[in-house]
Amino acid sequence: MEANMPKRKEPSKSLRIKVISMGNAEVGKSCIIKRYCEKRFVSKYLATIGIDYGVTKVQVRDREIKVNIFDMAGHPFFYEVRNEFYKDTQGVMLVYDVGQKESFDALDGWLAEMKQELGPHGNMENIIFVVCANKIDCTKHRCIDESEGRLWAESKGFLYFETSAQTGEGINEMFQTFYVSIVDLCENGGKRPTTNSASFTKEQADTIRRIRNSKDSWDMLGVKPGASRDEVNKAYRKLAVLLHPDKCVAPGSEDAFKAVVNARTALLKNIK
Ligand code: GTP
Ligand code: MG
């Protein structure tokens, strides 16, 4: 009798997800995927033509995850080919080359392209983004430092990893955290967990960026050249409260704070 009873089905623990890679041509998207899936590195540049597709299985906690990876071509020429692959994505790997400022500046443009393709009903809030600051092995040519990249990523609630497809540094950690975050998202009803939101304010992030790009000490403190002692001190106090490392956890806040202290000292020396 018992043998004829229908077996109770175990709840399915397998999960199917879609991830895509985005970023300018030649930043290393395909190499990062190859390093993770095939444990090897190809130094010759073979541009992706349109799109490359692959499937891989990974284990996250007790679940088997089937990952469909769509590796996009970064070259503008392939826009027409890749634009239909943005939809139904749970994870985006956003890559730039730390030695190529243009590829970092292009990240906003990649988000805009995706947003446009998803249309007015598309929701980018519930996608996991991981930013890969790639080619960190090329230390001599590096022009975007960690705090600048991390600030950009974290102020958007994105994950951030420093990677090298050549040496393998950061690659496994990046994918592991990426997949765990996607599974968390799926188990949270498709909503990005709130812990991913930035732990610093937009004002703090914008101020750090402004300080980085300021042309002199006046500009850094946000006062007019020739400002009085009082004006300098007032501006300094405001920035010090905003950026004090005890209060501000935004990447780069410590350097920005030090720069502000130095700027104030330099200005006060020359004001009677
Ligand atoms: P498209 O397919 O054209 O969009 O480019 P891609 O972003 O996929 O770049 P790809 O992975 O093909 O790599 C471009 C070039 O950068 C190749 O010559 C790679 O060998 C090199 N490269 C990729 N990652 C690294 C890295 O971490 N370090 C160094 N030194 N070179 C890398
Ligand atoms: Mg490629």
Coordinates of C-alpha atoms and ligand atoms in Angstrom, one line a residue:
M1 CA 0.0 0.0 0.0
E2 CA 2.6 2.5 1.1
A3 CA 4.7 1.7 -2.0
N4 CA 1.9 3.0 -4.2
M5 CA 1.6 6.3 -2.3
P6 CA 2.7 9.2 -4.5
K7 CA 6.1 10.4 -3.4
R8 CA 6.1 13.8 -1.8
K9 CA 8.0 16.1 -4.0
E10 CA 10.9 18.0 -2.5
P11 CA 10.6 21.7 -3.0
S12 CA 12.8 22.6 -5.9
K13 CA 15.9 24.3 -4.7
S14 CA 17.4 25.0 -8.1
L15 CA 17.3 28.5 -9.5
R16 CA 17.9 29.9 -13.0
I17 CA 19.3 33.5 -13.3
K18 CA 20.4 35.8 -16.0
V19 CA 23.4 38.0 -15.7
I20 CA 24.9 40.4 -18.3
S21 CA 28.3 42.2 -18.6
M22 CA 28.5 45.8 -19.5
G23 CA 31.3 48.4 -20.1
N24 CA 33.4 49.9 -22.8
A25 CA 35.3 47.7 -25.3
E26 CA 38.5 46.2 -24.2
V27 CA 38.0 46.7 -20.4
G28 CA 38.2 43.0 -19.8
K29 CA 34.6 41.7 -19.6
S30 CA 35.2 38.5 -21.5
C31 CA 38.5 37.9 -19.7
I32 CA 36.9 38.2 -16.3
I33 CA 34.2 35.6 -17.3
K34 CA 36.8 33.3 -18.8
R35 CA 39.0 33.6 -15.8
Y36 CA 36.1 32.5 -13.6
C37 CA 34.7 29.8 -15.8
E38 CA 37.8 28.4 -17.4
K39 CA 40.5 29.5 -15.0
R40 CA 42.7 30.9 -17.8
F41 CA 43.7 34.3 -19.2
V42 CA 44.1 35.2 -22.9
S43 CA 46.4 38.2 -23.4
K44 CA 45.5 38.7 -27.1
Y45 CA 42.4 41.0 -27.5
L46 CA 39.6 39.2 -29.3
A47 CA 36.7 41.6 -29.4
T48 CA 33.3 40.1 -28.6
I49 CA 31.1 40.2 -31.7
G50 CA 27.7 41.3 -30.6
I51 CA 27.1 38.9 -27.7
D52 CA 28.6 35.7 -26.3
Y53 CA 26.4 33.4 -24.3
G54 CA 27.3 30.7 -21.8
V55 CA 25.8 28.7 -19.0
T56 CA 27.4 27.8 -15.7
K57 CA 26.3 26.1 -12.6
V58 CA 27.2 27.4 -9.1
Q59 CA 26.2 26.4 -5.6
V60 CA 25.0 29.1 -3.2
R61 CA 24.2 27.8 0.2
D62 CA 21.9 24.8 -0.4
R63 CA 20.8 25.9 -3.8
E64 CA 22.1 25.0 -7.2
I65 CA 22.1 28.0 -9.4
K66 CA 22.1 27.8 -13.2
V67 CA 23.6 31.0 -14.5
N68 CA 23.0 32.3 -18.0
I69 CA 25.7 34.7 -18.8
F70 CA 25.3 37.2 -21.7
D71 CA 28.7 38.8 -22.3
M72 CA 28.1 41.9 -24.3
A73 CA 30.3 43.6 -26.8
G74 CA 31.4 47.1 -25.6
H75 CA 31.9 48.6 -28.9
P76 CA 29.2 51.2 -29.9
F77 CA 29.0 49.4 -33.3
F78 CA 27.1 46.5 -31.6
Y79 CA 24.5 48.6 -30.0
E80 CA 21.7 47.2 -32.2
V81 CA 22.7 43.6 -31.3
R82 CA 23.0 44.0 -27.6
N83 CA 20.0 46.2 -26.9
E84 CA 17.5 43.4 -26.8
F85 CA 19.4 41.5 -24.1
Y86 CA 18.9 43.9 -21.3
K87 CA 15.5 42.7 -20.2
D88 CA 14.8 40.0 -17.5
T89 CA 18.2 40.4 -16.0
Q90 CA 18.9 39.8 -12.3
G91 CA 22.5 40.8 -12.2
V92 CA 24.8 43.2 -14.1
M93 CA 28.6 43.1 -14.1
L94 CA 29.7 46.7 -14.8
V95 CA 33.3 46.8 -15.8
Y96 CA 35.9 49.5 -16.3
D97 CA 39.7 49.6 -16.7
V98 CA 41.4 51.4 -13.8
G99 CA 44.0 52.7 -16.3
Q100 CA 41.5 54.2 -18.6
K101 CA 39.5 57.2 -17.3
E102 CA 37.2 57.2 -20.3
S103 CA 36.0 53.7 -19.4
F104 CA 35.2 54.9 -15.8
D105 CA 33.4 58.0 -17.1
A106 CA 31.4 55.9 -19.4
L107 CA 29.7 53.9 -16.6
D108 CA 26.8 56.4 -16.3
G109 CA 26.3 56.1 -20.1
W110 CA 26.0 52.3 -19.8
L111 CA 23.3 52.7 -17.1
A112 CA 21.5 55.1 -19.3
E113 CA 21.6 52.7 -22.2
M114 CA 20.2 49.9 -20.1
K115 CA 17.5 52.2 -18.7
Q116 CA 16.4 53.3 -22.1
E117 CA 16.2 49.8 -23.4
L118 CA 14.1 48.6 -20.4
G119 CA 11.7 51.4 -21.2
P120 CA 9.4 53.3 -18.8
H121 CA 8.2 50.2 -17.0
G122 CA 11.6 48.7 -16.5
N123 CA 12.9 48.7 -12.9
M124 CA 16.6 49.0 -12.3
E125 CA 16.1 49.1 -8.6
N126 CA 15.7 45.4 -8.3
I127 CA 18.8 44.3 -10.1
I128 CA 22.1 43.5 -8.4
F129 CA 25.0 45.5 -9.9
V130 CA 28.6 44.7 -9.3
V131 CA 31.2 47.2 -10.4
C132 CA 34.6 45.6 -11.4
A133 CA 37.5 47.9 -11.3
N134 CA 39.6 45.7 -13.6
K135 CA 43.3 45.4 -14.7
I136 CA 44.5 46.3 -11.2
D137 CA 47.7 44.4 -12.1
C138 CA 48.7 47.3 -14.3
T139 CA 49.7 49.5 -11.4
K140 CA 51.8 51.9 -13.4
H141 CA 49.0 53.1 -15.6
R142 CA 46.3 53.3 -12.9
C143 CA 44.5 56.6 -12.9
I144 CA 41.2 55.8 -11.1
D145 CA 42.0 54.9 -7.5
E146 CA 40.0 52.6 -5.2
S147 CA 38.2 55.3 -3.3
E148 CA 37.0 57.1 -6.4
G149 CA 35.6 53.8 -7.9
R150 CA 34.1 52.6 -4.7
L151 CA 32.5 56.0 -4.0
W152 CA 30.8 55.9 -7.4
A153 CA 29.6 52.3 -6.9
E154 CA 28.5 52.5 -3.3
S155 CA 26.7 55.8 -3.7
K156 CA 24.4 53.9 -6.1
G157 CA 24.0 50.9 -3.8
F158 CA 26.2 48.8 -6.1
L159 CA 28.8 46.2 -5.0
Y160 CA 32.4 47.1 -5.8
F161 CA 35.4 44.8 -6.4
E162 CA 39.0 45.4 -7.5
T163 CA 39.8 42.7 -10.1
S164 CA 42.5 41.4 -12.4
A165 CA 41.5 38.8 -15.0
Q166 CA 45.2 38.4 -15.6
T167 CA 46.3 37.4 -12.1
G168 CA 42.8 36.2 -10.9
E169 CA 42.8 38.6 -8.0
G170 CA 39.3 39.4 -6.7
I171 CA 37.5 37.4 -9.4
N172 CA 36.2 34.5 -7.3
E173 CA 35.3 36.8 -4.4
M174 CA 33.5 39.1 -6.8
F175 CA 31.4 36.3 -8.4
Q176 CA 30.7 34.6 -5.1
T177 CA 29.3 37.9 -3.5
F178 CA 27.5 38.7 -6.8
Y179 CA 25.7 35.4 -6.9
V180 CA 24.9 35.4 -3.1
S181 CA 23.4 38.8 -3.5
I182 CA 21.3 37.7 -6.5
V183 CA 20.0 34.7 -4.6
D184 CA 19.2 37.0 -1.6
L185 CA 17.3 39.2 -4.1
C186 CA 15.3 36.2 -5.5
E187 CA 14.5 34.9 -2.0
N188 CA 13.4 38.4 -1.0
G189 CA 10.7 38.4 -3.7
G190 CA 12.8 40.0 -6.3
K191 CA 13.6 43.1 -4.3
R192 CA 17.0 44.4 -3.6
P193 CA 17.7 43.9 0.1
T194 CA 17.8 47.3 1.9
T195 CA 21.3 46.6 3.4
N196 CA 22.7 47.4 -0.1
S197 CA 21.8 51.1 0.2
A198 CA 24.6 53.5 0.8
S199 CA 25.6 54.2 4.4
F200 CA 26.5 57.8 3.5
T201 CA 24.6 60.7 2.1
K202 CA 24.6 62.1 -1.4
E203 CA 25.9 65.4 0.0
Q204 CA 28.9 63.6 1.4
A205 CA 29.6 61.8 -1.8
D206 CA 29.2 65.0 -3.9
T207 CA 31.4 66.9 -1.6
I208 CA 34.2 64.4 -1.7
R209 CA 34.0 64.4 -5.5
R210 CA 34.0 68.2 -5.6
I211 CA 37.1 68.3 -3.3
R212 CA 38.9 65.9 -5.5
N213 CA 38.3 68.0 -8.6
S214 CA 39.0 71.4 -7.0
K215 CA 41.7 73.5 -8.6
D216 CA 43.1 75.3 -5.5
S217 CA 42.6 75.8 -1.8
W218 CA 39.9 78.5 -2.2
D219 CA 38.0 76.3 -4.5
M220 CA 38.4 73.4 -2.2
L221 CA 36.8 75.2 0.7
G222 CA 34.2 76.7 -1.6
V223 CA 35.1 80.4 -0.8
K224 CA 36.0 83.2 -3.2
P225 CA 39.7 84.0 -3.6
G226 CA 40.5 86.8 -1.1
A227 CA 37.9 85.6 1.4
S228 CA 38.4 86.7 5.1
R229 CA 39.7 84.5 8.0
D230 CA 36.1 84.2 9.3
E231 CA 34.8 83.0 5.9
V232 CA 37.5 80.5 5.6
N233 CA 37.0 79.2 9.1
K234 CA 33.2 79.0 8.6
A235 CA 33.6 77.0 5.4
Y236 CA 36.1 74.8 7.0
R237 CA 33.9 74.0 10.0
K238 CA 31.0 73.1 7.7
L239 CA 33.2 70.7 5.7
A240 CA 34.9 69.2 8.8
V241 CA 31.5 68.3 10.3
L242 CA 30.3 66.7 7.1
L243 CA 33.5 64.7 6.3
H244 CA 35.0 64.0 9.7
P245 CA 36.2 60.3 9.5
D246 CA 34.4 59.6 12.8
K247 CA 31.1 60.6 11.2
C248 CA 31.6 59.8 7.5
V249 CA 32.1 56.4 6.1
A250 CA 32.1 57.4 2.4
P251 CA 35.1 56.0 0.5
G252 CA 37.7 58.8 0.3
S253 CA 36.4 60.8 3.2
E254 CA 39.6 60.6 5.1
D255 CA 41.7 62.0 2.3
A256 CA 39.1 64.7 1.6
F257 CA 39.1 65.7 5.2
K258 CA 42.9 65.9 5.3
A259 CA 42.9 68.0 2.1
V260 CA 40.4 70.4 3.7
V261 CA 42.6 70.7 6.8
N262 CA 45.7 71.4 4.7
A263 CA 43.8 73.9 2.5
R264 CA 42.6 75.9 5.5
T265 CA 46.1 76.0 7.0
A266 CA 47.6 77.1 3.7
L267 CA 45.0 79.9 3.3
L268 CA 45.2 81.2 6.9
K269 CA 48.9 81.5 6.6
N270 CA 48.5 84.2 4.0
I271 CA 45.5 86.0 5.5
K272 CA 46.1 88.7 8.1
Ligands
GTP1 P1 34.8 43.8 -25.9 O1 34.4 42.4 -26.1 O2 35.4 44.4 -27.1 O3 33.7 44.6 -25.3 O4 36.0 43.8 -24.8 P2 36.1 43.1 -23.4 O5 35.7 44.1 -22.4 O6 35.4 41.8 -23.4 O7 37.7 42.9 -23.2 P3 38.5 41.5 -23.2 O8 38.1 40.7 -22.1 O9 38.5 41.0 -24.6 O10 40.0 42.1 -22.9 C1 40.6 43.2 -23.6 C2 42.1 43.2 -23.5 O11 42.4 43.4 -22.2 C3 42.7 41.8 -23.8 O12 43.9 42.1 -24.5 C4 43.0 41.2 -22.5 O13 44.1 40.3 -22.5 C5 43.3 42.4 -21.6 N1 42.9 42.2 -20.2 C6 41.7 41.9 -19.7 N2 41.7 41.8 -18.4 C7 42.9 42.2 -18.0 C8 43.5 42.3 -16.7 O14 42.9 42.1 -15.7 N3 44.8 42.7 -16.7 C9 45.5 43.0 -17.9 N4 46.8 43.3 -17.8 N5 45.0 42.8 -19.1 C10 43.7 42.4 -19.2
MG2 MG 34.3 40.8 -24.8

